[in-house]
Amino acid sequence: MDMNERVVVVTGAGGGIGAALATRLAGQGAQLALTSRSQEKLDAAAALLDQDRVLARAADLTDEDQVRDLFSAVGERFGRVDALVNVAGLSIPGPVAETSLEDYQAVWNANVTTAFLCSKHAVGLLTAGEAPQIVNVSSVAGLNPNPVAPLYCTAKAALEMFTRAFAMQAKEQRIRVSAISPGGTDTGFWGDRPIDRSKLLSAEEVTHALMFVLSAGPGVQVGSIELAPFYP
C-alpha cells in the first residue's frame, strides 16, 4: 500500500514510537491525526510536519467522551480513517503486594481501555476508508511474563487477545486488525529507571515494523509480529 494521502490516526504521538511513526508517515505523504494527553508535546511533534496535513488534538483516551469528540473532529477534517495505530501505553513496575488499585487501573486503562475506545469510535470512519487497518502496539511483556512489571504484562496480554478476537469480528467490516510486540525500546517510557539502553530497540526500528504492517496490501492479514533487540 502506498501511504500517500492515506489518513492515519496515531495515539501516543507526543514522543517515542508515536512521534517517530508520524514523522515517517508524513514523509510518505500521509494525512495524520495525532493525539496524546499533552497538547504541548503534540504541538512540538506536529511543528516538524506539514500543518495542512496534520490534525493534532490532545485527549484523555481513557475518557469515552473525549475519544468520541476526537474521532468526530477527525471525521470533520478528513472524512474517513484508513488506519488507526494505537501506540499509547503505560507501565508501573513494582511488587504486587505494594501496588495500589489506582496504579493497577491506570496501567490497564492506558494499555487496554485506550485501544478499545479508539477502535470502537474509529470503526465508522474506517469503513469509509481504503483497505482499513488497526494496528495495536503491544509488547513482548504480553507474551513472556517477567517479575518486574506484572501489571504491564497482564495488560499487554489482554491487548494481544483483544487484537486477535477483534480481528475475527472486524473482518466482517473488511477491517484488518494486527499487533506488533516490541522488546524494550529506547523512549521516555522508562522514565528515570536505570537500564542499559545499548540493549534496547530504537523507536525508528519499531517504526520499520509498523510501516511493514501499514503498507501490506489489502489482501494480506498480518497477525502479530514480535521484535527483539539483537546484540552478540
Short mmCIF file of C-alpha atoms in Angstrom, two decimals:
data_model
loop_
_atom_site.label_atom_id
_atom_site.label_comp_id
_atom_site.label_asym_id
_atom_site.label_seq_id
_atom_site.Cartn_x
_atom_site.Cartn_y
_atom_site.Cartn_z
CA MET A 1 0.00 0.00 0.00
CA ASP A 2 1.17 3.49 -0.88
CA MET A 3 0.95 5.78 2.18
CA ASN A 4 0.37 8.88 0.05
CA GLU A 5 -2.94 10.54 1.04
CA ARG A 6 -3.87 7.76 3.46
CA VAL A 7 -5.48 9.10 6.65
CA VAL A 8 -3.76 7.64 9.70
CA VAL A 9 -4.64 8.23 13.36
CA VAL A 10 -1.71 7.77 15.75
CA THR A 11 -2.17 7.73 19.52
CA GLY A 12 0.69 8.38 21.90
CA ALA A 13 2.09 10.70 19.23
CA GLY A 14 3.71 13.21 21.59
CA GLY A 15 7.00 11.32 21.63
CA GLY A 16 8.76 7.98 21.28
CA ILE A 17 7.34 5.45 18.83
CA GLY A 18 4.25 7.53 18.06
CA ALA A 19 6.23 10.63 17.10
CA ALA A 20 8.73 8.59 15.08
CA LEU A 21 5.89 6.92 13.19
CA ALA A 22 4.20 10.26 12.50
CA THR A 23 7.42 11.62 11.00
CA ARG A 24 7.85 8.54 8.82
CA LEU A 25 4.24 8.62 7.60
CA ALA A 26 4.37 12.34 6.89
CA GLY A 27 7.48 11.77 4.78
CA GLN A 28 5.46 9.37 2.65
CA GLY A 29 2.57 11.77 2.12
CA ALA A 30 0.07 10.52 4.69
CA GLN A 31 -2.53 12.77 6.28
CA LEU A 32 -2.29 12.50 10.05
CA ALA A 33 -4.46 12.82 13.13
CA LEU A 34 -2.15 12.84 16.14
CA THR A 35 -3.21 12.56 19.74
CA SER A 36 -1.74 12.22 23.24
CA ARG A 37 -2.51 13.65 26.66
CA SER A 38 -0.18 16.63 26.22
CA GLN A 39 -1.08 19.31 23.68
CA GLU A 40 2.35 20.87 24.22
CA LYS A 41 4.17 17.68 23.19
CA LEU A 42 1.80 17.17 20.27
CA ASP A 43 2.40 20.70 19.02
CA ALA A 44 6.16 20.16 19.23
CA ALA A 45 5.90 16.94 17.22
CA ALA A 46 3.48 18.43 14.69
CA ALA A 47 5.61 21.56 14.22
CA LEU A 48 8.07 19.46 12.21
CA LEU A 49 5.32 18.35 9.80
CA ASP A 50 3.17 19.94 7.11
CA GLN A 51 0.48 21.73 9.13
CA ASP A 52 -2.02 21.50 6.28
CA ARG A 53 -1.95 17.70 6.52
CA VAL A 54 -1.98 17.26 10.30
CA LEU A 55 -4.64 17.43 13.00
CA ALA A 56 -3.02 17.50 16.45
CA ARG A 57 -5.52 17.19 19.28
CA ALA A 58 -4.85 16.29 22.90
CA ALA A 59 -7.25 13.86 24.58
CA ASP A 60 -7.53 11.57 27.56
CA LEU A 61 -8.12 8.33 25.67
CA THR A 62 -9.50 6.61 28.76
CA ASP A 63 -12.45 9.05 28.68
CA GLU A 64 -15.07 7.94 26.16
CA ASP A 65 -16.50 11.42 25.66
CA GLN A 66 -13.07 12.75 24.73
CA VAL A 67 -12.44 9.82 22.38
CA ARG A 68 -15.81 10.38 20.72
CA ASP A 69 -15.01 14.07 20.28
CA LEU A 70 -11.58 13.23 18.87
CA PHE A 71 -12.95 10.99 16.14
CA SER A 72 -15.72 13.43 15.40
CA ALA A 73 -13.01 16.05 14.73
CA VAL A 74 -11.09 13.55 12.58
CA GLY A 75 -14.24 12.88 10.57
CA GLU A 76 -14.91 16.58 10.07
CA ARG A 77 -11.33 17.18 8.93
CA PHE A 78 -10.64 14.13 6.76
CA GLY A 79 -13.96 12.36 6.21
CA ARG A 80 -12.52 8.90 6.79
CA VAL A 81 -9.77 6.91 8.51
CA ASP A 82 -7.60 4.44 6.60
CA ALA A 83 -5.55 3.28 9.58
CA LEU A 84 -5.55 3.60 13.37
CA VAL A 85 -2.31 2.91 15.23
CA ASN A 86 -2.76 2.53 18.99
CA VAL A 87 0.63 3.35 20.49
CA ALA A 88 -0.35 4.85 23.86
CA GLY A 89 0.70 2.80 26.87
CA LEU A 90 2.00 2.89 30.44
CA SER A 91 3.92 0.68 32.85
CA ILE A 92 4.13 0.99 36.63
CA PRO A 93 6.57 -1.68 37.84
CA GLY A 94 6.72 -2.98 41.39
CA PRO A 95 5.68 -5.76 43.78
CA VAL A 96 2.00 -6.69 43.61
CA ALA A 97 1.68 -6.51 47.40
CA GLU A 98 2.75 -2.86 47.28
CA THR A 99 0.68 -1.85 44.25
CA SER A 100 -2.38 0.32 44.67
CA LEU A 101 -5.68 -0.34 42.92
CA GLU A 102 -5.31 3.09 41.31
CA ASP A 103 -1.99 2.07 39.72
CA TYR A 104 -3.48 -1.21 38.52
CA GLN A 105 -6.39 0.63 36.92
CA ALA A 106 -4.07 3.24 35.38
CA VAL A 107 -1.95 0.58 33.66
CA TRP A 108 -5.00 -1.33 32.44
CA ASN A 109 -6.70 1.80 31.15
CA ALA A 110 -3.62 3.14 29.37
CA ASN A 111 -2.91 -0.11 27.54
CA VAL A 112 -6.31 -1.77 27.05
CA THR A 113 -9.10 0.76 27.52
CA THR A 114 -7.48 3.27 25.16
CA ALA A 115 -7.17 0.68 22.39
CA PHE A 116 -10.76 -0.46 22.95
CA LEU A 117 -12.25 3.03 22.93
CA CYS A 118 -10.25 4.26 19.94
CA SER A 119 -11.08 1.12 17.98
CA LYS A 120 -14.76 1.42 18.89
CA HIS A 121 -15.05 5.02 17.74
CA ALA A 122 -12.83 4.60 14.68
CA VAL A 123 -14.89 1.80 13.13
CA GLY A 124 -17.43 4.08 11.46
CA LEU A 125 -14.68 6.15 9.82
CA LEU A 126 -12.63 3.06 8.95
CA THR A 127 -15.49 1.55 6.98
CA ALA A 128 -15.27 4.62 4.74
CA GLY A 129 -11.52 4.16 4.32
CA GLU A 130 -9.46 2.31 1.76
CA ALA A 131 -8.16 -1.11 2.93
CA PRO A 132 -8.75 -0.05 6.56
CA GLN A 133 -6.48 -1.25 9.35
CA ILE A 134 -6.00 -1.09 13.10
CA VAL A 135 -2.51 -1.77 14.46
CA ASN A 136 -2.01 -2.15 18.21
CA VAL A 137 1.44 -1.67 19.71
CA SER A 138 1.67 -4.39 22.33
CA SER A 139 4.87 -5.74 23.92
CA VAL A 140 6.85 -8.93 24.38
CA ALA A 141 5.79 -8.48 28.01
CA GLY A 142 2.34 -9.62 26.90
CA LEU A 143 3.83 -12.84 25.51
CA ASN A 144 6.59 -13.58 28.03
CA PRO A 145 5.94 -12.74 31.70
CA ASN A 146 8.57 -11.03 33.81
CA PRO A 147 8.70 -10.40 37.57
CA VAL A 148 9.40 -6.69 37.30
CA ALA A 149 6.13 -5.42 35.84
CA PRO A 150 3.26 -7.88 36.34
CA LEU A 151 0.62 -5.19 35.75
CA TYR A 152 2.10 -4.32 32.37
CA CYS A 153 2.42 -8.00 31.40
CA THR A 154 -1.24 -8.53 32.26
CA ALA A 155 -2.45 -5.50 30.31
CA LYS A 156 -0.40 -6.30 27.21
CA ALA A 157 -1.51 -9.94 27.27
CA ALA A 158 -5.09 -8.67 27.28
CA LEU A 159 -4.30 -6.35 24.38
CA GLU A 160 -2.88 -9.30 22.41
CA MET A 161 -6.09 -11.29 22.91
CA PHE A 162 -8.29 -8.28 22.17
CA THR A 163 -6.39 -7.85 18.90
CA ARG A 164 -6.89 -11.47 17.86
CA ALA A 165 -10.57 -11.65 18.77
CA PHE A 166 -11.43 -8.25 17.34
CA ALA A 167 -9.61 -9.16 14.11
CA MET A 168 -12.06 -12.04 13.66
CA GLN A 169 -15.05 -9.78 14.30
CA ALA A 170 -13.82 -6.78 12.26
CA LYS A 171 -13.25 -8.95 9.22
CA GLU A 172 -16.98 -8.64 8.51
CA GLN A 173 -16.41 -4.90 8.03
CA ARG A 174 -13.25 -5.55 5.96
CA ILE A 175 -11.07 -4.04 8.71
CA ARG A 176 -7.76 -5.78 9.34
CA VAL A 177 -6.51 -5.77 12.94
CA SER A 178 -2.89 -6.52 13.79
CA ALA A 179 -0.39 -6.19 16.63
CA ILE A 180 3.32 -5.69 16.92
CA SER A 181 5.08 -6.70 20.12
CA PRO A 182 8.43 -4.94 20.55
CA GLY A 183 11.00 -5.74 23.17
CA GLY A 184 12.44 -2.93 25.26
CA THR A 185 12.58 0.29 23.24
CA ASP A 186 14.64 3.40 23.92
CA THR A 187 11.96 6.02 24.60
CA GLY A 188 10.76 8.12 27.52
CA PHE A 189 8.71 5.08 28.62
CA TRP A 190 11.46 4.14 31.09
CA GLY A 191 11.49 7.44 32.97
CA ASP A 192 14.44 7.55 35.36
CA ARG A 193 14.65 3.77 35.78
CA PRO A 194 18.23 2.51 35.39
CA ILE A 195 18.55 0.46 32.20
CA ASP A 196 21.24 -0.40 29.66
CA ARG A 197 19.93 1.49 26.64
CA SER A 198 22.51 -0.14 24.38
CA LYS A 199 20.38 -3.28 24.61
CA LEU A 200 17.14 -1.63 23.53
CA LEU A 201 15.44 -1.22 20.19
CA SER A 202 15.19 2.31 18.81
CA ALA A 203 11.83 3.94 18.13
CA GLU A 204 12.81 4.05 14.46
CA GLU A 205 13.37 0.29 14.38
CA VAL A 206 9.90 -0.31 15.77
CA THR A 207 8.57 2.12 13.18
CA HIS A 208 10.03 -0.07 10.41
CA ALA A 209 7.80 -2.92 11.61
CA LEU A 210 4.76 -0.66 11.83
CA MET A 211 5.35 0.56 8.28
CA PHE A 212 5.59 -3.04 7.09
CA VAL A 213 2.14 -3.76 8.52
CA LEU A 214 0.63 -0.49 7.29
CA SER A 215 1.97 -0.97 3.78
CA ALA A 216 0.79 -4.58 3.45
CA GLY A 217 -1.62 -4.98 0.55
CA PRO A 218 -5.36 -5.24 1.23
CA GLY A 219 -5.25 -8.99 0.67
CA VAL A 220 -2.72 -9.50 3.49
CA GLN A 221 -3.72 -10.05 7.12
CA VAL A 222 -0.78 -9.60 9.48
CA GLY A 223 -1.44 -11.27 12.82
CA SER A 224 1.26 -10.42 15.36
CA ILE A 225 4.91 -9.53 14.91
CA GLU A 226 7.40 -9.95 17.76
CA LEU A 227 10.50 -7.75 17.73
CA ALA A 228 13.59 -8.29 19.86
CA PRO A 229 16.81 -6.30 20.08
CA PHE A 230 19.73 -8.19 18.56
CA TYR A 231 23.19 -7.93 20.06
CA PRO A 232 26.04 -10.51 20.15
#
